[in-house]
Coordinates of C-alpha atoms in Angstrom, one line a residue:
M1 CA 173.7 84.1 110.9
S2 CA 177.5 84.1 110.4
N3 CA 177.5 80.3 109.7
Q4 CA 174.7 80.8 107.2
I5 CA 176.7 83.4 105.3
H6 CA 179.9 81.4 105.4
D7 CA 178.1 78.3 104.0
Y8 CA 176.0 80.2 101.5
N9 CA 176.3 79.1 97.8
P10 CA 175.5 82.0 95.5
S11 CA 175.1 79.5 92.6
G12 CA 172.5 77.4 94.4
I13 CA 168.7 77.6 94.5
A14 CA 167.5 80.6 96.4
E15 CA 165.9 79.9 99.7
I16 CA 162.5 81.6 100.0
N17 CA 163.3 83.0 103.4
G18 CA 161.5 86.4 103.3
N19 CA 164.6 88.3 102.3
L20 CA 165.3 89.9 99.0
L21 CA 167.0 87.4 96.6
G22 CA 166.9 84.8 99.3
L23 CA 170.1 86.1 100.7
P24 CA 171.3 84.9 104.1
Y25 CA 171.5 88.3 105.8
D26 CA 169.5 90.1 108.5
Y27 CA 169.3 93.7 109.6
E28 CA 172.5 93.5 111.7
S29 CA 174.7 91.7 109.2
A30 CA 173.6 93.6 106.1
N31 CA 175.3 96.7 104.7
L32 CA 172.3 97.7 102.5
I33 CA 168.9 98.0 104.2
V34 CA 165.9 98.1 101.8
F35 CA 162.6 99.6 103.0
A36 CA 159.3 99.0 101.3
V37 CA 156.8 101.8 101.2
P38 CA 153.5 100.4 99.9
W39 CA 151.9 103.7 99.4
E40 CA 149.9 105.0 96.4
V41 CA 147.1 107.0 97.9
T42 CA 147.3 109.9 95.4
V43 CA 147.7 107.9 92.1
S44 CA 145.5 109.5 89.5
Y45 CA 145.5 106.8 86.8
G46 CA 146.4 103.2 87.2
A47 CA 146.6 101.6 90.7
G48 CA 148.6 98.6 92.0
T49 CA 152.0 100.0 92.8
A50 CA 151.4 99.6 96.5
N51 CA 151.8 95.9 95.8
G52 CA 155.1 96.5 93.9
P53 CA 157.3 95.7 96.8
Q54 CA 155.7 92.3 97.2
R55 CA 155.9 91.6 93.5
I56 CA 159.6 92.6 93.5
L57 CA 160.3 90.4 96.6
D58 CA 158.5 87.4 95.0
A59 CA 160.4 87.7 91.7
S60 CA 163.8 88.2 93.3
F61 CA 164.1 84.5 94.3
Q62 CA 164.4 83.6 90.6
I63 CA 167.3 85.9 89.9
D64 CA 170.8 84.5 89.5
L65 CA 173.3 86.5 91.6
F66 CA 176.2 86.8 89.3
D67 CA 176.4 90.4 88.1
F68 CA 178.9 91.4 85.4
D69 CA 179.4 94.8 87.0
N70 CA 180.0 93.6 90.5
P71 CA 180.2 89.8 90.7
D72 CA 180.6 89.8 94.5
G73 CA 178.0 92.5 95.0
W74 CA 175.7 90.2 97.0
K75 CA 178.5 89.9 99.6
Q76 CA 177.9 93.5 100.8
G77 CA 174.8 92.1 102.6
I78 CA 171.4 93.1 101.4
F79 CA 168.4 92.9 103.7
M80 CA 164.8 93.9 103.0
V81 CA 162.8 94.9 106.0
E82 CA 159.4 93.3 106.3
I83 CA 156.8 95.1 104.2
P84 CA 154.8 97.2 106.8
Q85 CA 151.3 95.9 106.9
D86 CA 150.0 98.9 108.8
I87 CA 151.1 101.2 106.0
L88 CA 149.5 98.9 103.4
D89 CA 146.2 98.9 105.4
K90 CA 146.2 102.7 105.7
N91 CA 147.0 102.9 102.0
H92 CA 143.9 100.9 101.1
Y93 CA 141.7 103.1 103.3
Y94 CA 143.1 106.5 102.2
R95 CA 143.2 105.4 98.5
Q96 CA 139.4 105.0 98.6
Q97 CA 139.1 108.4 100.3
A98 CA 141.4 110.1 97.7
A99 CA 139.4 108.6 94.9
K100 CA 136.4 110.7 96.0
I101 CA 138.4 113.9 95.8
I102 CA 139.9 113.0 92.4
E103 CA 136.4 112.2 91.1
R104 CA 135.0 115.5 92.4
Q105 CA 137.8 117.4 90.6
A106 CA 137.3 115.5 87.4
E107 CA 133.7 116.7 87.5
G108 CA 135.0 120.3 87.7
K109 CA 133.5 120.9 91.2
P110 CA 135.7 122.8 93.7
L111 CA 136.4 121.1 97.1
T112 CA 135.5 124.4 98.9
N113 CA 131.9 123.6 98.3
T114 CA 132.2 120.3 100.0
P115 CA 133.5 120.6 103.6
D116 CA 133.4 116.9 104.1
L117 CA 135.9 116.4 101.3
T118 CA 138.1 119.3 102.5
S119 CA 138.5 117.5 105.8
V120 CA 139.3 114.3 104.0
L121 CA 142.0 116.1 102.0
T122 CA 143.5 117.4 105.2
E123 CA 143.5 113.9 106.7
I124 CA 145.2 112.4 103.6
N125 CA 147.9 115.0 103.6
Q126 CA 148.5 114.3 107.3
A127 CA 148.6 110.5 106.7
S128 CA 151.1 111.0 103.9
E129 CA 153.3 113.2 106.1
Q130 CA 153.2 110.4 108.8
V131 CA 154.5 108.0 106.2
N132 CA 157.3 110.4 105.3
Q133 CA 158.2 110.7 109.0
W134 CA 158.1 106.9 109.4
L135 CA 160.6 106.5 106.6
F136 CA 162.8 109.4 107.7
K137 CA 163.1 107.8 111.2
H138 CA 164.0 104.3 109.9
C139 CA 166.4 105.6 107.2
Q140 CA 168.2 107.8 109.7
A141 CA 168.4 104.9 112.2
A142 CA 170.0 102.7 109.6
M143 CA 172.4 105.3 108.4
N144 CA 173.4 106.0 112.0
Q145 CA 174.6 102.4 112.2
G146 CA 176.7 103.0 109.1
K147 CA 174.4 101.3 106.7
K148 CA 173.3 102.3 103.2
V149 CA 169.6 102.5 102.4
A150 CA 167.3 101.8 99.4
V151 CA 163.6 102.4 99.1
I152 CA 161.0 100.4 97.0
G153 CA 157.7 102.1 96.4
G154 CA 154.7 102.4 96.1
D155 CA 154.2 105.4 93.9
H156 CA 156.9 108.1 93.5
S157 CA 155.9 110.0 96.5
S158 CA 157.4 107.2 98.6
P159 CA 161.0 108.2 99.0
L160 CA 160.5 111.8 100.3
G161 CA 161.3 110.9 103.9
Y162 CA 164.5 109.4 102.7
F163 CA 165.5 112.6 100.9
H164 CA 165.2 114.4 104.2
A165 CA 167.2 111.8 106.0
L166 CA 170.0 112.2 103.5
A167 CA 169.8 116.0 103.8
A168 CA 170.4 115.6 107.5
R169 CA 173.6 113.6 106.7
Y170 CA 175.0 115.3 103.6
D171 CA 175.7 119.0 103.1
S172 CA 175.0 118.6 99.4
Y173 CA 173.9 115.9 97.0
G174 CA 172.4 115.6 93.6
I175 CA 169.5 113.5 92.3
L176 CA 169.7 111.5 89.0
H177 CA 166.0 111.1 88.2
I178 CA 164.7 108.6 85.6
D179 CA 161.1 109.2 84.7
A180 CA 158.6 109.9 82.0
H181 CA 157.3 112.8 84.2
A182 CA 159.0 115.7 85.8
D183 CA 157.0 115.4 89.0
L184 CA 157.3 119.1 89.6
R185 CA 153.6 119.9 90.1
D186 CA 152.7 121.9 93.2
S187 CA 150.3 119.9 95.3
Y188 CA 148.8 118.1 92.3
E189 CA 145.0 117.6 92.7
E190 CA 145.5 119.4 96.0
F191 CA 147.5 116.5 97.5
E192 CA 150.6 118.1 99.1
F193 CA 152.5 114.8 98.8
S194 CA 151.3 113.7 95.4
H195 CA 153.3 111.2 93.3
A196 CA 153.3 114.1 90.8
S197 CA 154.9 116.5 93.3
I198 CA 157.9 114.4 94.6
M199 CA 160.5 116.5 92.8
F200 CA 158.7 119.8 93.6
N201 CA 158.9 118.8 97.2
A202 CA 162.5 117.7 96.8
M203 CA 163.5 121.1 95.5
K204 CA 162.4 122.6 98.8
I205 CA 165.4 120.7 100.4
P206 CA 168.4 123.1 100.2
Q207 CA 170.9 120.2 100.4
I208 CA 169.7 118.9 97.1
S209 CA 172.0 121.0 94.9
K210 CA 171.2 119.5 91.5
L211 CA 168.4 117.5 89.9
V212 CA 169.1 115.9 86.5
Q213 CA 166.0 114.4 84.9
V214 CA 166.2 111.8 82.2
G215 CA 163.5 110.5 79.8
L216 CA 160.8 113.2 80.4
R217 CA 158.1 113.0 77.8
D218 CA 154.8 113.8 79.5
I219 CA 155.0 117.3 81.0
C220 CA 152.9 120.4 81.5
Q221 CA 153.8 124.1 80.8
D222 CA 154.1 124.9 84.5
E223 CA 156.8 122.2 84.9
V224 CA 158.7 123.4 81.9
D225 CA 158.7 126.9 83.3
I226 CA 160.0 125.7 86.7
I227 CA 162.8 123.8 84.9
N228 CA 163.7 126.9 82.8
N229 CA 163.6 129.3 85.7
Y230 CA 165.6 127.3 88.3
N231 CA 168.9 128.8 87.3
G232 CA 170.5 125.5 86.4
R233 CA 169.6 123.6 89.5
I234 CA 167.3 121.4 87.4
I235 CA 168.6 120.0 84.2
A236 CA 166.0 118.2 82.0
Y237 CA 166.8 115.6 79.3
Y238 CA 163.6 115.2 77.4
D239 CA 163.1 111.9 75.7
S240 CA 162.5 113.5 72.2
A241 CA 165.7 115.5 72.5
I242 CA 167.7 112.4 73.5
K243 CA 166.3 110.5 70.6
Q244 CA 167.1 113.3 68.2
K245 CA 170.7 113.3 69.4
L246 CA 170.9 109.6 68.9
Y247 CA 169.4 109.8 65.4
S248 CA 171.9 112.5 64.5
G249 CA 174.8 110.2 65.3
N250 CA 175.6 111.1 68.9
T251 CA 176.6 108.1 71.0
W252 CA 174.6 107.1 74.1
I253 CA 177.9 107.0 76.1
D254 CA 178.6 110.6 75.2
I255 CA 175.1 111.7 76.2
C256 CA 175.4 109.9 79.5
R257 CA 178.7 111.6 80.3
E258 CA 177.2 114.9 79.5
M259 CA 174.3 114.2 81.9
I260 CA 176.7 113.1 84.6
N261 CA 178.9 116.2 84.3
H262 CA 176.0 118.2 85.8
L263 CA 176.0 116.1 89.0
P264 CA 178.0 116.7 92.2
E265 CA 180.2 114.1 94.0
N266 CA 177.3 112.5 96.0
V267 CA 174.4 111.2 93.9
Y268 CA 171.1 109.7 94.7
I269 CA 169.2 107.7 92.0
S270 CA 165.4 108.1 91.9
F271 CA 164.1 105.6 89.4
D272 CA 160.4 105.6 88.3
V273 CA 160.0 102.6 86.0
D274 CA 157.7 104.6 83.7
G275 CA 160.9 106.3 82.5
L276 CA 161.5 103.0 80.6
D277 CA 159.9 101.8 77.5
P278 CA 156.4 100.6 78.7
K279 CA 157.1 97.1 77.4
L280 CA 159.3 96.6 80.4
C281 CA 156.8 97.5 83.1
P282 CA 153.5 97.8 81.3
N283 CA 151.5 97.8 84.5
T284 CA 153.1 100.9 86.0
G285 CA 150.7 103.6 87.2
T286 CA 151.1 106.1 84.3
P287 CA 152.8 104.4 81.3
V288 CA 153.9 106.7 78.4
P289 CA 155.2 105.6 74.9
G290 CA 158.9 106.0 74.3
G291 CA 161.5 106.0 77.1
L292 CA 164.7 104.2 77.8
E293 CA 165.8 100.6 77.3
L294 CA 166.9 98.9 80.5
E295 CA 170.5 98.6 79.3
Q296 CA 170.5 102.3 78.5
A297 CA 169.6 103.1 82.1
Y298 CA 172.3 100.6 83.3
C299 CA 174.9 102.2 81.0
L300 CA 174.1 105.6 82.5
F301 CA 174.5 104.3 86.0
R302 CA 177.8 102.6 85.0
E303 CA 179.1 105.8 83.7
L304 CA 178.1 107.5 86.9
V305 CA 180.3 105.0 88.8
N306 CA 183.0 105.3 86.2
S307 CA 183.1 109.1 86.8
G308 CA 184.2 108.6 90.4
R309 CA 181.0 109.8 91.9
K310 CA 179.4 108.1 94.8
I311 CA 175.9 106.6 94.7
I312 CA 174.6 107.4 98.2
G313 CA 171.2 105.8 97.9
F314 CA 168.4 105.0 95.5
D315 CA 164.7 104.3 95.2
L316 CA 162.7 102.3 92.7
C317 CA 159.0 103.3 92.4
E318 CA 155.8 102.7 90.4
V319 CA 156.3 99.0 89.8
G320 CA 152.9 97.5 88.9
D321 CA 151.1 94.6 90.5
A322 CA 152.1 92.0 87.9
E323 CA 154.6 89.2 87.7
W324 CA 156.5 90.6 84.7
D325 CA 156.8 94.0 86.3
G326 CA 158.1 92.5 89.5
N327 CA 160.6 90.5 87.5
V328 CA 162.0 93.6 85.9
G329 CA 161.8 95.6 89.1
A330 CA 163.7 93.0 91.1
R331 CA 166.5 93.1 88.6
I332 CA 166.8 96.8 88.7
V333 CA 166.9 96.8 92.5
Y334 CA 169.8 94.3 92.4
K335 CA 171.7 96.1 89.7
L336 CA 171.4 99.4 91.6
A337 CA 172.5 97.7 94.9
N338 CA 175.6 96.3 93.1
L339 CA 176.5 99.6 91.5
L340 CA 176.0 101.5 94.8
N341 CA 178.4 99.0 96.4
L342 CA 180.9 99.4 93.5
S343 CA 180.8 103.2 93.8
Q344 CA 181.3 103.1 97.5
K345 CA 184.4 101.0 97.1
N346 CA 185.7 103.9 94.9
S347 CA 186.3 101.4 92.0
T348 CA 186.4 102.4 88.4
Y349 CA 184.2 100.4 86.1
G350 CA 185.5 99.6 82.6
N351 CA 188.2 101.5 80.8

């Protein structure tokens, strides 16, 4: 492997070698380990995000490696662990089971009258917890070897095990959350680990000291009440309010700096692609009109690095099962990897 790295030409044609971007690293030589979590059992609208990791991997071989933020970022060593087929198989099975529950609820019929579906719900919640434990174990093992970790979903429930692994390592950290949805629903559709509950579950982790949500535009009253009653631990930047500030003459840079000022030293980025304008990832599970341009998101992340804060990990979720979505997703993963590396070097980007 050392000879492969030494002889590697970053300007050459990518080798389709099973690793993200065709990079010549393995688990041992890489600094950043990427875990795929092909799980979307509880999705309530569009399906296909379980195939997002494969789409991102396939598209990554077409990406040029020069990055204006961190030209040598690829040298940190990035390795994507093989997509777990057993989790993908379980996802297919439990997705079909969950559809029965979702259909029953859409008909307005309570599950308490159907014991068979009540047992299915219990089984789904247990299977989701097993995926969380699987990810927790693998993230913790990688971090114990001094490696950084990234997660590619699947739906947005995917990274919860990683949140817990970080909580076992850091006394305190914040989450910068890009999303059209607040994901603060309690056991949405009675699924404890729903994609719509990821931040509700995150807030149960005391080490997560701050949640800054950016791009929210599809939200229920209960979630607004949670945000308003959390004593500043959750800060929401609604898409309409962001746009109003921009239309009033505020600069995006100033808005980004205001967002970042709420965050602690160690920051995790949780990126649901439906936080972007849907033209960028139209096949995401729950697209919503509005949202950020990709460069707006990148600008926010650059300012995070520029502030001196450390990016300690990230996830990218809800990438749809389509070539274009995979293309955009792969570029986001690489950008986040390079900015994570830049922040860890304690460098200051820009002026």
